[in-house]
PDB file of C-alpha atoms in Angstrom:
ATOM      1  CA  MET A   1      87.094 103.921 -23.249  1.00 50.00           C
ATOM      2  CA  ILE A   2      83.456 105.231 -24.493  1.00 54.00           C
ATOM      3  CA  ASN A   3      81.784 102.472 -24.911  1.00 52.00           C
ATOM      4  CA  TYR A   4      82.051 101.738 -20.931  1.00 50.00           C
ATOM      5  CA  LEU A   5      81.234 105.165 -20.301  1.00 46.00           C
ATOM      6  CA  LEU A   6      77.745 105.027 -22.418  1.00 49.00           C
ATOM      7  CA  ILE A   7      77.136 101.831 -21.294  1.00 54.00           C
ATOM      8  CA  GLY A   8      77.871 103.295 -17.477  1.00 56.00           C
ATOM      9  CA  PHE A   9      76.494 106.287 -17.948  1.00 58.00           C
ATOM     10  CA  ASN A  10      72.675 103.950 -19.740  1.00 69.00           C
ATOM     11  CA  GLN A  11      73.229 102.375 -16.175  1.00 78.00           C
ATOM     12  CA  SER A  12      72.322 105.287 -14.182  1.00 82.00           C
ATOM     13  CA  SER A  13      70.238 107.032 -16.343  1.00 84.00           C
ATOM     14  CA  GLN A  14      67.750 103.271 -16.026  1.00 87.00           C
ATOM     15  CA  ALA A  15      69.102 103.244 -12.319  1.00 89.00           C
ATOM     16  CA  ILE A  16      67.175 107.300 -11.828  1.00 90.00           C
ATOM     17  CA  SER A  17      64.736 106.430 -14.048  1.00 91.00           C
ATOM     18  CA  ILE A  18      63.704 103.405 -11.505  1.00 91.00           C
ATOM     19  CA  PHE A  19      64.469 105.084  -8.171  1.00 90.00           C
ATOM     20  CA  LEU A  20      62.392 108.336  -8.766  1.00 91.00           C
ATOM     21  CA  GLY A  21      59.739 106.213 -10.566  1.00 92.00           C
ATOM     22  CA  GLY A  22      59.566 103.893  -7.085  1.00 90.00           C
ATOM     23  CA  ILE A  23      59.246 107.652  -5.153  1.00 90.00           C
ATOM     24  CA  VAL A  24      56.762 108.773  -7.110  1.00 91.00           C
ATOM     25  CA  LEU A  25      54.629 105.753  -7.328  1.00 92.00           C
ATOM     26  CA  THR A  26      55.203 104.891  -3.593  1.00 88.00           C
ATOM     27  CA  LEU A  27      54.007 109.321  -2.733  1.00 87.00           C
ATOM     28  CA  PHE A  28      51.177 108.690  -5.116  1.00 90.00           C
ATOM     29  CA  VAL A  29      49.950 105.703  -3.226  1.00 90.00           C
ATOM     30  CA  TYR A  30      50.295 107.188   0.243  1.00 87.00           C
ATOM     31  CA  VAL A  31      48.512 110.842  -1.355  1.00 87.00           C
ATOM     32  CA  GLY A  32      45.906 108.906  -2.897  1.00 87.00           C
ATOM     33  CA  TYR A  33      45.317 106.674   0.457  1.00 87.00           C
ATOM     34  CA  SER A  34      45.656 109.598   3.160  1.00 87.00           C
ATOM     35  CA  ASP A  35      44.989 113.024   1.808  1.00 82.00           C
ATOM     36  CA  THR A  36      48.795 113.991   3.004  1.00 83.00           C
ATOM     37  CA  ASN A  37      49.925 116.984   0.948  1.00 84.00           C
ATOM     38  CA  PRO A  38      53.409 115.550  -0.382  1.00 82.00           C
ATOM     39  CA  SER A  39      55.721 119.015   0.701  1.00 85.00           C
ATOM     40  CA  PHE A  40      54.537 117.512   4.248  1.00 86.00           C
ATOM     41  CA  ILE A  41      55.985 113.469   3.767  1.00 85.00           C
ATOM     42  CA  PHE A  42      59.213 115.580   2.831  1.00 86.00           C
ATOM     43  CA  GLU A  43      59.081 117.631   5.324  1.00 89.00           C
ATOM     44  CA  TRP A  44      58.488 114.557   8.384  1.00 86.00           C
ATOM     45  CA  LEU A  45      60.761 112.814   6.355  1.00 87.00           C
ATOM     46  CA  ILE A  46      63.719 115.366   7.128  1.00 89.00           C
ATOM     47  CA  SER A  47      62.693 116.277  10.375  1.00 85.00           C
ATOM     48  CA  THR A  48      62.269 112.823  11.492  1.00 85.00           C
ATOM     49  CA  LEU A  49      65.207 111.042   9.647  1.00 88.00           C
ATOM     50  CA  GLY A  50      67.439 114.009   8.765  1.00 88.00           C
ATOM     51  CA  TYR A  51      69.018 114.282   6.161  1.00 93.00           C
ATOM     52  CA  SER A  52      72.139 112.353   6.254  1.00 93.00           C
ATOM     53  CA  PHE A  53      70.095 108.437   7.188  1.00 94.00           C
ATOM     54  CA  LEU A  54      67.946 109.696   3.960  1.00 94.00           C
ATOM     55  CA  ILE A  55      71.111 110.837   1.572  1.00 95.00           C
ATOM     56  CA  ILE A  56      72.581 107.397   2.232  1.00 96.00           C
ATOM     57  CA  THR A  57      69.894 105.200   2.107  1.00 96.00           C
ATOM     58  CA  ALA A  58      69.224 106.868  -1.268  1.00 95.00           C
ATOM     59  CA  PHE A  59      72.846 106.657  -2.394  1.00 94.00           C
ATOM     60  CA  LEU A  60      72.675 103.070  -1.207  1.00 96.00           C
ATOM     61  CA  THR A  61      69.120 102.014  -3.127  1.00 95.00           C
ATOM     62  CA  PHE A  62      71.060 103.455  -6.430  1.00 93.00           C
ATOM     63  CA  MET A  63      73.491 101.140  -5.652  1.00 93.00           C
ATOM     64  CA  ALA A  64      71.409  98.463  -5.261  1.00 94.00           C
ATOM     65  CA  ILE A  65      69.429  99.740  -8.235  1.00 94.00           C
ATOM     66  CA  ILE A  66      71.996  99.484 -10.420  1.00 92.00           C
ATOM     67  CA  SER A  67      73.311  95.808  -9.374  1.00 92.00           C
ATOM     68  CA  ILE A  68      70.012  95.081 -10.468  1.00 92.00           C
ATOM     69  CA  ILE A  69      69.942  96.434 -14.089  1.00 92.00           C
ATOM     70  CA  ASN A  70      73.489  94.616 -14.644  1.00 89.00           C
ATOM     71  CA  ILE A  71      72.473  91.337 -13.870  1.00 90.00           C
ATOM     72  CA  ASN A  72      69.759  91.946 -15.811  1.00 84.00           C
ATOM     73  CA  ASN A  73      71.974  94.077 -18.915  1.00 83.00           C
ATOM     74  CA  CYS A  74      75.740  91.903 -18.775  1.00 79.00           C
ATOM     75  CA  GLU A  75      77.048  88.473 -19.404  1.00 76.00           C
ATOM     76  CA  ASN A  76      76.970  85.026 -17.213  1.00 76.00           C
ATOM     77  CA  ARG A  77      80.811  85.825 -15.751  1.00 78.00           C
ATOM     78  CA  ARG A  78      80.045  89.155 -14.735  1.00 84.00           C
ATOM     79  CA  ARG A  79      76.273  88.986 -13.490  1.00 89.00           C
ATOM     80  CA  LYS A  80      78.023  86.901  -9.643  1.00 90.00           C
ATOM     81  CA  PHE A  81      79.997  90.321  -8.729  1.00 90.00           C
ATOM     82  CA  TRP A  82      76.924  91.958  -9.213  1.00 90.00           C
ATOM     83  CA  PHE A  83      74.848  89.396  -7.304  1.00 94.00           C
ATOM     84  CA  GLU A  84      77.320  89.542  -5.049  1.00 94.00           C
ATOM     85  CA  THR A  85      77.497  93.874  -4.565  1.00 93.00           C
ATOM     86  CA  GLY A  86      73.797  94.316  -4.693  1.00 94.00           C
ATOM     87  CA  LEU A  87      73.239  91.934  -1.856  1.00 96.00           C
ATOM     88  CA  GLN A  88      76.052  93.343  -0.259  1.00 96.00           C
ATOM     89  CA  VAL A  89      74.548  97.327  -0.503  1.00 96.00           C
ATOM     90  CA  SER A  90      71.285  95.867   0.435  1.00 96.00           C
ATOM     91  CA  ASN A  91      73.078  94.341   3.955  1.00 96.00           C
ATOM     92  CA  LEU A  92      74.319  97.606   4.263  1.00 97.00           C
ATOM     93  CA  ILE A  93      71.119  99.533   4.138  1.00 97.00           C
ATOM     94  CA  SER A  94      69.257  96.924   7.213  1.00 96.00           C
ATOM     95  CA  THR A  95      72.987  97.800   9.367  1.00 96.00           C
ATOM     96  CA  LEU A  96      72.614 101.339   8.389  1.00 96.00           C
ATOM     97  CA  ALA A  97      68.950 101.152   9.959  1.00 95.00           C
ATOM     98  CA  LEU A  98      70.068  99.110  12.284  1.00 95.00           C
ATOM     99  CA  THR A  99      72.902 101.900  13.738  1.00 94.00           C
ATOM    100  CA  TYR A 100      70.730 104.587  13.108  1.00 92.00           C
ATOM    101  CA  THR A 101      67.761 103.000  15.570  1.00 92.00           C
ATOM    102  CA  LEU A 102      70.655 102.286  18.209  1.00 91.00           C
ATOM    103  CA  LEU A 103      71.717 105.987  17.871  1.00 89.00           C
ATOM    104  CA  GLY A 104      67.974 107.027  18.447  1.00 85.00           C
ATOM    105  CA  ILE A 105      67.353 105.602  20.962  1.00 86.00           C
ATOM    106  CA  SER A 106      71.335 106.736  22.812  1.00 86.00           C
ATOM    107  CA  LEU A 107      70.468 109.795  22.268  1.00 81.00           C
ATOM    108  CA  GLY A 108      66.996 109.825  23.673  1.00 80.00           C
ATOM    109  CA  ILE A 109      68.491 108.090  26.635  1.00 82.00           C
ATOM    110  CA  GLY A 110      71.402 111.034  26.673  1.00 80.00           C
ATOM    111  CA  GLU A 111      69.081 113.315  26.445  1.00 75.00           C
ATOM    112  CA  LEU A 112      66.860 111.770  29.443  1.00 75.00           C
ATOM    113  CA  SER A 113      70.323 111.722  31.573  1.00 75.00           C
ATOM    114  CA  SER A 114      71.276 115.331  31.538  1.00 75.00           C
ATOM    115  CA  SER A 115      68.218 116.803  31.403  1.00 71.00           C
ATOM    116  CA  LYS A 116      66.781 118.801  34.418  1.00 73.00           C
ATOM    117  CA  LEU A 117      63.514 116.865  36.127  1.00 72.00           C
ATOM    118  CA  ASP A 118      60.718 118.885  37.365  1.00 74.00           C
ATOM    119  CA  ILE A 119      57.131 119.871  36.467  1.00 78.00           C
ATOM    120  CA  ASP A 120      58.534 123.379  34.826  1.00 77.00           C
ATOM    121  CA  THR A 121      61.094 120.892  32.372  1.00 75.00           C
ATOM    122  CA  ILE A 122      59.386 117.368  32.330  1.00 77.00           C
ATOM    123  CA  ASN A 123      57.128 118.788  28.546  1.00 80.00           C
ATOM    124  CA  GLN A 124      60.062 119.514  27.078  1.00 79.00           C
ATOM    125  CA  THR A 125      62.175 117.237  27.936  1.00 78.00           C
ATOM    126  CA  ILE A 126      59.672 114.107  27.118  1.00 79.00           C
ATOM    127  CA  SER A 127      59.067 115.890  23.776  1.00 78.00           C
ATOM    128  CA  LYS A 128      63.167 115.945  23.220  1.00 75.00           C
ATOM    129  CA  LEU A 129      63.175 111.860  24.432  1.00 78.00           C
ATOM    130  CA  THR A 130      59.943 111.129  22.264  1.00 79.00           C
ATOM    131  CA  GLN A 131      61.479 112.822  18.919  1.00 75.00           C
ATOM    132  CA  GLN A 132      64.921 111.189  19.732  1.00 76.00           C
ATOM    133  CA  PHE A 133      62.701 107.695  19.754  1.00 82.00           C
ATOM    134  CA  SER A 134      60.622 108.457  16.519  1.00 81.00           C
ATOM    135  CA  MET A 135      64.129 109.005  15.045  1.00 80.00           C
ATOM    136  CA  ALA A 136      65.572 105.339  16.168  1.00 84.00           C
ATOM    137  CA  PHE A 137      62.452 103.457  15.515  1.00 90.00           C
ATOM    138  CA  MET A 138      61.581 104.832  11.719  1.00 91.00           C
ATOM    139  CA  THR A 139      64.887 104.240  10.340  1.00 92.00           C
ATOM    140  CA  SER A 140      63.799 100.490  10.934  1.00 93.00           C
ATOM    141  CA  VAL A 141      60.765 100.366   9.737  1.00 93.00           C
ATOM    142  CA  ILE A 142      62.080 101.716   6.399  1.00 93.00           C
ATOM    143  CA  GLY A 143      64.909 100.817   6.397  1.00 94.00           C
ATOM    144  CA  LEU A 144      64.459  96.813   7.106  1.00 96.00           C
ATOM    145  CA  PRO A 145      61.836  96.320   4.182  1.00 96.00           C
ATOM    146  CA  LEU A 146      63.435  98.319   1.933  1.00 96.00           C
ATOM    147  CA  SER A 147      66.858  96.390   2.374  1.00 97.00           C
ATOM    148  CA  GLY A 148      64.611  92.978   2.737  1.00 96.00           C
ATOM    149  CA  LEU A 149      62.448  94.454  -0.753  1.00 96.00           C
ATOM    150  CA  LEU A 150      66.012  94.833  -2.758  1.00 96.00           C
ATOM    151  CA  ARG A 151      67.898  91.301  -1.550  1.00 96.00           C
ATOM    152  CA  SER A 152      64.251  89.803  -2.576  1.00 96.00           C
ATOM    153  CA  ILE A 153      64.659  90.993  -6.161  1.00 95.00           C
ATOM    154  CA  LEU A 154      68.152  90.305  -6.265  1.00 95.00           C
ATOM    155  CA  ILE A 155      67.615  86.826  -5.456  1.00 95.00           C
ATOM    156  CA  ILE A 156      65.175  86.353  -7.934  1.00 95.00           C
ATOM    157  CA  ILE A 157      66.269  87.964 -10.640  1.00 93.00           C
ATOM    158  CA  TYR A 158      69.353  86.536 -10.052  1.00 92.00           C
ATOM    159  CA  GLU A 159      67.951  82.560  -9.637  1.00 91.00           C
ATOM    160  CA  HIS A 160      66.307  84.041 -13.056  1.00 90.00           C
ATOM    161  CA  PHE A 161      68.856  84.501 -14.748  1.00 85.00           C
ATOM    162  CA  ASN A 162      70.144  81.070 -13.874  1.00 82.00           C
ATOM    163  CA  VAL A 163      68.058  78.554 -15.018  1.00 82.00           C
ATOM    164  CA  GLN A 164      67.523  80.519 -18.081  1.00 77.00           C
ATOM    165  CA  SER A 165      71.937  79.756 -18.494  1.00 72.00           C
ATOM    166  CA  LEU A 166      71.100  76.373 -17.359  1.00 71.00           C
ATOM    167  CA  LYS A 167      68.055  76.188 -20.326  1.00 74.00           C
ATOM    168  CA  THR A 168      70.633  77.754 -23.109  1.00 70.00           C
ATOM    169  CA  SER A 169      73.575  75.813 -22.241  1.00 62.00           C
ATOM    170  CA  PRO A 170      73.279  72.051 -22.874  1.00 57.00           C
ATOM    171  CA  LYS A 171      77.027  71.441 -21.257  1.00 56.00           C
ATOM    172  CA  LEU A 172      75.451  72.993 -18.173  1.00 50.00           C
ATOM    173  CA  LEU A 173      72.264  70.513 -17.956  1.00 49.00           C
ATOM    174  CA  SER A 174      75.414  67.620 -18.750  1.00 51.00           C
ATOM    175  CA  LYS A 175      76.920  67.942 -15.839  1.00 48.00           C
TER     176      LYS A 175
END
């Protein structure tokens, strides 16, 4: 029992390191490219995407990274389980991104339909509408490539270990 807890803690710490390292490298490249203050980037992410999208996406990304680590570290009979788990989590990220896109569009249309449109309120209505549409499209812009990247990494690593197991197992080669 203690052995499983230690293995789980080790995998979690590896996943946290990879996750946070990815965030730091992404920020480093973006700040170097755009000369933007990192605090501005975090404020923009929170105001545009919202806490719920960021927290759920971070959790699902963390789970996909744990799946990648387990594909790398487990025996052959458990590897398919972690591969399928990682694929499902990656698919959940794209589903979440598309759901938030539709939510943002719906909120924008709802704002437009409930607003009184006249000369005095048109600027305020357009501002609210563009804020909702910004959330809608940025969730897809972030979520879909992230999902595709994680899915690609999972498939490549899984296939790498399948080829390795074929090379090391002469019984499998003769079948």
